[in-house]
CSV table of C-alpha atoms and ligand atoms in Angstrom, one decimal:
chain,number,residue,atom,x,y,z
A,1148,MET,CA,0.0,0.0,0.0
A,1149,GLY,CA,1.5,3.4,-1.0
A,1150,ILE,CA,1.5,6.3,1.4
A,1151,VAL,CA,-1.2,8.1,-0.6
A,1152,LYS,CA,-3.5,5.1,-0.2
A,1153,ALA,CA,-2.4,4.8,3.4
A,1154,SER,CA,-3.4,8.3,4.3
A,1155,ALA,CA,-6.8,7.7,2.7
A,1156,LEU,CA,-7.5,5.4,5.6
A,1157,LEU,CA,-7.3,8.3,8.0
A,1158,ASN,CA,-9.2,10.6,5.7
A,1159,ASP,CA,-12.0,8.0,5.2
A,1160,LEU,CA,-12.3,7.7,9.0
A,1161,ILE,CA,-12.5,11.5,9.4
A,1162,GLU,CA,-15.2,11.6,6.7
A,1163,LYS,CA,-17.2,8.7,8.2
A,1164,ALA,CA,-17.0,10.4,11.6
A,1165,GLY,CA,-18.8,13.5,10.1
A,1166,GLY,CA,-15.7,15.6,9.4
A,1167,CYS,CA,-13.9,15.2,12.7
A,1168,ALA,CA,-12.8,12.0,14.3
A,1169,VAL,CA,-12.5,11.3,18.0
A,1170,VAL,CA,-9.1,10.3,19.5
A,1171,ASP,CA,-9.1,8.4,22.8
A,1172,GLY,CA,-8.2,10.1,26.2
A,1173,GLY,CA,-5.4,9.7,28.8
A,1174,LEU,CA,-4.3,6.1,28.8
A,1175,ALA,CA,-1.9,6.4,31.8
A,1176,THR,CA,-4.6,8.3,33.6
A,1177,GLN,CA,-7.2,5.7,33.2
A,1178,LEU,CA,-4.7,2.9,34.1
A,1179,GLU,CA,-4.1,4.8,37.3
A,1180,LYS,CA,-7.9,5.2,37.9
A,1181,HIS,CA,-8.0,1.4,38.0
A,1182,GLY,CA,-5.3,1.3,40.6
A,1183,ALA,CA,-2.2,0.8,38.5
A,1184,SER,CA,0.9,2.2,40.1
A,1185,ILE,CA,3.1,3.8,37.4
A,1186,ASN,CA,5.4,6.1,39.4
A,1187,ASP,CA,8.3,4.5,37.6
A,1188,PRO,CA,10.8,5.5,34.8
A,1189,LEU,CA,8.7,3.3,32.5
A,1190,TRP,CA,5.5,5.1,33.5
A,1191,SER,CA,2.5,3.6,31.8
A,1192,ALA,CA,4.7,1.1,29.9
A,1193,LEU,CA,5.1,-0.7,33.3
A,1194,CYS,CA,1.5,-2.1,32.8
A,1195,LEU,CA,2.7,-3.8,29.6
A,1196,ILE,CA,4.8,-6.0,31.9
A,1197,LYS,CA,2.6,-6.1,35.0
A,1198,ASP,CA,-1.0,-6.0,33.8
A,1199,PRO,CA,-1.6,-6.2,30.0
A,1200,ASP,CA,-5.2,-7.2,30.6
A,1201,LEU,CA,-5.8,-3.8,32.2
A,1202,VAL,CA,-4.3,-2.1,29.2
A,1203,LYS,CA,-6.8,-3.9,27.0
A,1204,ARG,CA,-9.7,-3.1,29.4
A,1205,VAL,CA,-8.8,0.6,29.2
A,1206,HIS,CA,-8.8,0.4,25.3
A,1207,LEU,CA,-12.2,-1.1,25.5
A,1208,GLU,CA,-13.5,1.6,27.8
A,1209,TYR,CA,-12.3,4.3,25.3
A,1210,LEU,CA,-14.0,2.4,22.4
A,1211,GLU,CA,-17.3,2.3,24.4
A,1212,ALA,CA,-16.9,6.0,25.1
A,1213,GLY,CA,-16.8,6.7,21.3
A,1214,ALA,CA,-13.2,6.8,20.4
A,1215,ASP,CA,-12.5,6.4,16.7
A,1216,ILE,CA,-8.8,6.0,17.3
A,1217,LEU,CA,-7.0,4.1,20.0
A,1218,VAL,CA,-3.5,5.2,21.0
A,1219,THR,CA,-1.3,2.3,22.2
A,1220,SER,CA,0.5,1.9,25.5
A,1221,SER,CA,4.0,2.4,24.0
A,1222,TYR,CA,4.4,6.1,24.9
A,1223,GLN,CA,7.2,5.4,27.4
A,1224,ALA,CA,7.9,1.8,26.2
A,1225,THR,CA,11.4,1.9,24.8
A,1226,ILE,CA,14.1,-0.7,24.1
A,1227,PRO,CA,16.7,1.1,26.3
A,1228,GLY,CA,14.1,1.6,29.0
A,1229,PHE,CA,13.3,-2.1,29.0
A,1230,LEU,CA,17.0,-3.1,28.8
A,1231,SER,CA,17.7,-1.0,31.9
A,1232,ARG,CA,15.2,-3.2,33.7
A,1233,GLY,CA,17.1,-6.3,32.9
A,1234,LEU,CA,15.0,-7.4,30.0
A,1235,SER,CA,16.5,-8.8,26.8
A,1236,ILE,CA,16.2,-7.1,23.4
A,1237,GLU,CA,13.8,-9.9,22.4
A,1238,GLU,CA,11.6,-9.3,25.5
A,1239,ALA,CA,11.6,-5.6,24.8
A,1240,GLU,CA,10.6,-6.1,21.2
A,1241,SER,CA,7.9,-8.5,22.3
A,1242,LEU,CA,6.4,-5.9,24.7
A,1243,LEU,CA,6.3,-3.3,22.0
A,1244,GLU,CA,4.5,-5.8,19.7
A,1245,LYS,CA,2.2,-6.5,22.6
A,1246,SER,CA,1.2,-2.8,22.9
A,1247,VAL,CA,-0.1,-2.9,19.3
A,1248,LYS,CA,-1.7,-6.3,19.7
A,1249,LEU,CA,-3.6,-5.3,22.8
A,1250,ALA,CA,-5.2,-2.3,21.0
A,1251,VAL,CA,-5.9,-4.3,17.8
A,1252,GLU,CA,-7.5,-7.1,19.9
A,1253,ALA,CA,-9.7,-4.6,21.8
A,1254,ARG,CA,-10.7,-2.9,18.5
A,1255,ASP,CA,-11.6,-6.2,16.8
A,1256,LYS,CA,-13.5,-7.5,19.8
A,1257,PHE,CA,-15.5,-4.3,20.2
A,1258,TRP,CA,-16.2,-4.0,16.4
A,1259,ASN,CA,-17.3,-7.6,16.0
A,1260,VAL,CA,-20.0,-6.9,18.5
A,1261,VAL,CA,-21.2,-3.4,17.5
A,1262,LYS,CA,-21.1,-3.9,13.7
A,1263,ARG,CA,-24.0,-6.3,14.1
A,1264,ASN,CA,-26.3,-3.6,15.4
A,1265,PRO,CA,-27.6,-1.5,12.5
A,1266,ARG,CA,-28.6,1.4,14.9
A,1267,GLN,CA,-25.1,1.8,16.4
A,1268,SER,CA,-23.2,5.0,15.7
A,1269,TYR,CA,-19.6,3.7,16.2
A,1270,ASN,CA,-17.0,3.6,13.5
A,1271,ARG,CA,-14.5,0.7,13.2
A,1272,ALA,CA,-11.6,2.3,15.1
A,1273,LEU,CA,-8.0,2.7,13.9
A,1274,VAL,CA,-5.0,1.8,16.1
A,1275,ALA,CA,-2.3,4.5,16.4
A,1276,ALA,CA,1.1,3.2,17.8
A,1277,SER,CA,2.3,5.8,20.3
A,1278,ILE,CA,5.9,7.0,19.9
A,1279,GLY,CA,6.6,9.2,22.9
A,1280,SER,CA,9.4,11.8,22.6
A,1281,TYR,CA,13.0,11.3,23.8
A,1282,GLY,CA,12.0,13.5,26.7
A,1283,ALA,CA,9.4,11.0,27.8
A,1284,TYR,CA,12.0,8.2,27.9
A,1285,LEU,CA,14.3,10.5,30.0
A,1286,ALA,CA,11.5,10.7,32.5
A,1287,ASP,CA,12.6,14.1,33.7
A,1288,GLY,CA,9.8,16.3,32.4
A,1289,SER,CA,11.8,17.4,29.3
A,1290,GLU,CA,8.9,16.6,27.0
A,1291,TYR,CA,7.6,19.9,28.3
A,1292,SER,CA,10.8,21.9,28.1
A,1293,GLY,CA,12.5,20.5,24.9
A,1294,ASP,CA,15.8,21.0,26.7
A,1295,TYR,CA,17.7,17.9,25.8
A,1296,GLY,CA,21.1,19.5,26.4
A,1297,PRO,CA,24.0,20.2,24.0
A,1298,HIS,CA,24.9,16.5,23.4
A,1299,VAL,CA,21.7,15.4,21.8
A,1300,SER,CA,22.2,15.6,18.1
A,1301,LEU,CA,19.9,14.7,15.2
A,1302,ASP,CA,21.6,11.4,14.8
A,1303,LYS,CA,21.3,10.5,18.4
A,1304,LEU,CA,17.5,11.2,18.3
A,1305,LYS,CA,17.2,9.1,15.1
A,1306,ASP,CA,19.2,6.3,16.8
A,1307,PHE,CA,16.9,6.5,19.8
A,1308,HIS,CA,13.7,6.3,17.7
A,1309,ARG,CA,14.7,3.9,14.9
A,1310,HIS,CA,14.5,0.4,16.4
A,1311,ARG,CA,11.2,1.0,18.3
A,1312,LEU,CA,9.7,2.5,15.2
A,1313,GLN,CA,10.7,-0.5,13.1
A,1314,VAL,CA,9.2,-3.0,15.7
A,1315,LEU,CA,6.0,-1.0,16.1
A,1316,VAL,CA,5.5,-0.7,12.3
A,1317,ASP,CA,6.1,-4.4,11.9
A,1318,ALA,CA,3.4,-5.1,14.6
A,1319,GLY,CA,0.8,-3.7,12.2
A,1320,PRO,CA,-0.8,-0.6,13.6
A,1321,ASP,CA,-2.9,1.7,11.2
A,1322,ILE,CA,-1.1,4.9,12.2
A,1323,LEU,CA,2.1,6.1,13.9
A,1324,ALA,CA,1.5,8.7,16.6
A,1325,PHE,CA,4.5,10.8,17.6
A,1326,GLU,CA,3.5,12.4,20.9
A,1327,THR,CA,4.6,15.4,23.0
A,1328,ILE,CA,7.5,16.3,20.7
A,1329,PRO,CA,9.0,19.4,22.3
A,1330,ASN,CA,11.5,20.8,19.7
A,1331,LYS,CA,12.3,21.1,16.0
A,1332,LEU,CA,15.3,18.8,16.1
A,1333,GLU,CA,13.2,15.9,17.3
A,1334,ALA,CA,10.5,16.6,14.7
A,1335,GLN,CA,13.2,16.5,12.0
A,1336,ALA,CA,14.5,13.2,13.4
A,1337,CYS,CA,11.0,11.7,13.2
A,1338,VAL,CA,10.4,12.9,9.6
A,1339,GLU,CA,13.8,11.7,8.4
A,1340,LEU,CA,13.2,8.3,10.0
A,1341,LEU,CA,9.8,8.0,8.3
A,1342,GLU,CA,11.6,8.6,5.0
A,1343,GLU,CA,14.6,6.5,5.6
A,1344,GLU,CA,12.5,3.5,6.9
A,1345,ASN,CA,10.1,4.1,4.0
A,1346,VAL,CA,7.1,3.8,6.4
A,1347,GLN,CA,3.9,3.1,4.5
A,1348,ILE,CA,1.3,3.9,7.1
A,1349,PRO,CA,0.2,7.4,7.9
A,1350,SER,CA,1.7,9.3,10.9
A,1351,TRP,CA,0.8,12.3,13.0
A,1352,ILE,CA,3.2,14.5,14.8
A,1353,CYS,CA,2.0,16.3,17.9
A,1354,PHE,CA,3.9,18.8,19.9
A,1355,SER,CA,3.3,19.8,23.5
A,1356,SER,CA,3.1,23.6,24.3
A,1357,VAL,CA,3.6,25.4,27.6
A,1358,ASP,CA,2.9,28.9,26.5
A,1359,GLY,CA,0.1,28.4,24.0
A,1360,LYS,CA,2.1,30.0,21.2
A,1361,ASN,CA,5.3,28.0,20.6
A,1362,ALA,CA,6.9,24.6,21.0
A,1363,PRO,CA,8.2,24.0,24.6
A,1364,SER,CA,11.7,24.7,23.3
A,1365,GLY,CA,10.6,28.3,22.4
A,1366,GLU,CA,10.9,27.6,18.7
A,1367,SER,CA,8.0,28.8,16.6
A,1368,PHE,CA,5.6,26.2,15.1
A,1369,LYS,CA,6.3,27.8,11.8
A,1370,ASP,CA,9.9,26.8,12.2
A,1371,CYS,CA,9.1,23.3,13.4
A,1372,LEU,CA,6.7,22.8,10.5
A,1373,ASP,CA,9.4,23.5,7.9
A,1374,VAL,CA,10.6,20.0,7.6
A,1375,ILE,CA,7.2,18.4,8.5
A,1376,ASN,CA,5.3,20.2,5.7
A,1377,ARG,CA,7.8,18.9,3.2
A,1378,SER,CA,7.1,15.2,4.0
A,1379,ASP,CA,4.1,13.3,2.6
A,1380,LYS,CA,4.7,10.7,5.3
A,1381,VAL,CA,3.1,12.9,7.9
A,1382,SER,CA,-0.7,13.1,7.5
A,1383,ALA,CA,-1.6,15.2,10.5
A,1384,PHE,CA,0.1,17.8,12.8
A,1385,GLY,CA,-1.1,19.2,16.1
A,1386,ILE,CA,-0.9,19.5,19.8
A,1387,ASN,CA,-1.2,16.9,22.6
A,1388,CYS,CA,-0.8,17.2,26.4
A,1389,ALA,CA,-1.1,21.0,26.4
A,1390,PRO,CA,-3.7,22.9,28.4
A,1391,PRO,CA,-7.1,23.0,26.7
A,1392,HIS,CA,-7.5,26.8,27.0
A,1393,PHE,CA,-4.6,27.2,24.5
A,1394,ILE,CA,-6.2,25.0,21.9
A,1395,GLN,CA,-8.6,27.3,20.0
A,1396,THR,CA,-5.9,29.9,19.2
A,1397,LEU,CA,-3.4,27.2,18.4
A,1398,ILE,CA,-5.7,25.6,15.8
A,1399,GLN,CA,-6.2,29.0,14.2
A,1400,GLU,CA,-2.5,29.6,14.0
A,1401,LEU,CA,-1.6,26.1,12.8
A,1402,LYS,CA,-4.3,26.3,10.0
A,1403,GLU,CA,-2.2,29.2,8.5
A,1404,LEU,CA,1.0,27.2,8.7
A,1405,THR,CA,0.1,23.8,7.3
A,1406,ALA,CA,-2.2,22.0,4.9
A,1407,LYS,CA,-2.0,18.9,7.0
A,1408,ALA,CA,-5.0,17.7,9.0
A,1409,ILE,CA,-5.0,19.4,12.4
A,1410,ILE,CA,-5.1,17.1,15.5
A,1411,VAL,CA,-5.6,18.3,19.1
A,1412,TYR,CA,-5.8,16.2,22.2
A,1413,PRO,CA,-5.1,18.5,25.2
A,1414,ASN,CA,-4.7,17.4,28.8
A,1415,SER,CA,-7.1,18.6,31.5
A,1416,GLY,CA,-5.0,21.7,32.2
A,1417,GLU,CA,-3.2,20.3,35.2
A,1418,ILE,CA,0.6,20.8,35.0
A,1419,TRP,CA,3.1,17.9,35.2
A,1420,ASP,CA,5.8,18.4,37.8
A,1421,GLY,CA,8.6,16.3,36.3
A,1422,ILE,CA,10.6,16.4,39.6
A,1423,SER,CA,8.0,15.4,42.1
A,1424,LYS,CA,6.2,13.3,39.4
A,1425,ARG,CA,2.7,14.5,40.0
A,1426,TRP,CA,0.1,16.6,38.5
A,1427,LEU,CA,-0.2,20.1,40.0
A,1428,PRO,CA,-3.7,21.7,40.1
A,1429,SER,CA,-4.2,24.6,37.6
A,1430,LYS,CA,-6.9,26.1,35.4
A,1431,CYS,CA,-8.7,23.0,34.2
A,1432,PHE,CA,-11.5,21.8,31.8
A,1433,ASP,CA,-14.0,19.4,33.2
A,1434,ASP,CA,-16.0,17.1,30.9
A,1435,GLU,CA,-18.7,19.7,30.3
A,1436,LYS,CA,-16.1,22.2,29.1
A,1437,PHE,CA,-14.7,19.6,26.7
A,1438,GLU,CA,-18.2,19.0,25.4
A,1439,GLN,CA,-18.6,22.7,24.9
A,1440,PHE,CA,-15.3,23.3,23.2
A,1441,ALA,CA,-15.0,20.2,21.0
A,1442,PRO,CA,-17.4,21.7,18.3
A,1443,ILE,CA,-15.6,25.0,18.6
A,1444,TRP,CA,-12.3,23.3,17.9
A,1445,ARG,CA,-13.9,21.4,15.1
A,1446,ASP,CA,-15.3,24.6,13.6
A,1447,ALA,CA,-11.8,26.2,14.0
A,1448,GLY,CA,-10.4,23.5,11.7
A,1449,ALA,CA,-9.4,20.4,13.8
A,1450,LYS,CA,-10.0,17.1,12.1
A,1451,LEU,CA,-9.1,14.9,15.0
A,1452,ILE,CA,-10.0,15.7,18.6
A,1453,GLY,CA,-9.4,13.8,21.8
A,1454,GLY,CA,-7.9,14.1,25.3
A,1455,CYS,CA,-4.5,13.5,26.8
A,1456,CYS,CA,-3.4,13.2,30.5
A,1457,ARG,CA,-6.0,13.6,33.2
A,1458,THR,CA,-8.8,13.0,30.7
A,1459,THR,CA,-10.9,9.8,31.0
A,1460,PRO,CA,-13.5,7.9,29.1
A,1461,SER,CA,-16.2,10.2,30.4
A,1462,THR,CA,-14.3,13.1,28.7
A,1463,ILE,CA,-14.2,11.2,25.4
A,1464,GLN,CA,-17.9,10.4,25.7
A,1465,ALA,CA,-18.6,14.1,26.1
A,1466,ILE,CA,-16.4,15.0,23.1
A,1467,SER,CA,-18.0,12.2,21.0
A,1468,LYS,CA,-21.5,13.2,21.9
A,1469,ALA,CA,-20.8,16.9,21.1
A,1470,LEU,CA,-19.2,16.1,17.7
A,1471,LYS,CA,-21.7,13.4,16.6
A,1472,GLU,CA,-24.8,15.5,17.6
A,1473,ARG,CA,-23.5,18.5,15.5
A,1474,SER,CA,-22.7,16.3,12.5
A,1475,GLY,CA,-26.2,14.7,12.3
A,1476,PHE,CA,-25.2,11.4,14.0
A,1477,ASP,CA,-27.4,10.0,16.8
B,1655,LIG,C1,3.2,12.8,29.7
B,1655,LIG,S1,4.3,12.9,31.2
B,1655,LIG,C2,3.1,13.0,32.5
B,1655,LIG,C3,4.8,11.2,31.2
B,1655,LIG,C4,5.7,10.9,32.4
B,1655,LIG,C5,7.0,11.5,32.2
B,1655,LIG,N1,7.7,11.2,31.0
B,1655,LIG,C6,7.9,11.0,33.4
B,1655,LIG,O1,8.3,9.8,33.3
B,1655,LIG,O2,8.0,11.7,34.4
B,1656,LIG,N1,-0.7,8.4,25.0
B,1656,LIG,C1,-0.2,8.8,26.3
B,1656,LIG,C2,0.3,10.2,26.2
B,1656,LIG,C3,0.9,10.8,27.4
B,1656,LIG,S1,1.4,12.4,27.2
B,1656,LIG,C4,-1.2,8.6,27.4
B,1656,LIG,O1,-2.4,8.9,27.1
B,1656,LIG,O2,-0.9,8.2,28.4
B,1657,LIG,ZN1,-0.5,13.5,28.2
């Protein structure tokens, strides 16, 4: 399948969803709601080792809530991360494969039931393999600063991402999801890897933002988009795990900077403290606010909308309800 045909898969889903598809919500957050303890350098990827059934259960909860796209549990699942826990390369690869398998199994199980009901309003969901930033692996909060220090070169970032990307692609997801990218250098590494590895499934690249205007590194999105806009391997660009009150303005700005589909899945507004490893209270959106703003973000130009950290299946249900009502579903 060529890349043009591959991106058609995402475009078809957006169209079937009425012009704006629903991405799932915080995976780690929902794992924690069910009692998982993830205060660990592997963060949510620890559940791939300790409780894969729970990961699948959370995927199913997001499908029931109306998610059109599931994001896998591989955000902080990395080969060096697993190796530093004493696992072998083969075991690390197998956990990455498992992250895709769990989401695919949940999707297939759910779809096999709902597709029989002619009155249901669900779409067959797509599975997006999460590729968290290098900063996520560092587990020091640097996915929100973009400050990787002077020794992190383009080649180092490509080396970091390459093997995981190959294993995830081979596991058969529908999409690749680069998440919380904080600087231009890492965006360039992701794009060059997609080209070098000749990846034939669509990708999205999402940045975090801490000021509502720029990438966390302080670089402008215009600058960061230079290399992304030149690649047909990237189907969508946007923002994840940034506060929801930044989103409307950011969509309007990004619309001027790229022809790619815009994707937004903000967090609740709480702020991650990378040192104490906890969420600090701040200006937040509750589910009603997400319900109110999802159509506003859609009308501003977003084609994919969901939630990130501290959002849950009830948030996704609220977003799904708002988008489907407005588009004539239900
Ligand atoms: C999206 S952040 C909350 C993920 C956790 C972070 N990379 C850490 O390990 O501290
Ligand atoms: N897909 C990840 C993103 C963390 S920023 C999660 O939802 O846990
Ligand atoms: Zn997040």
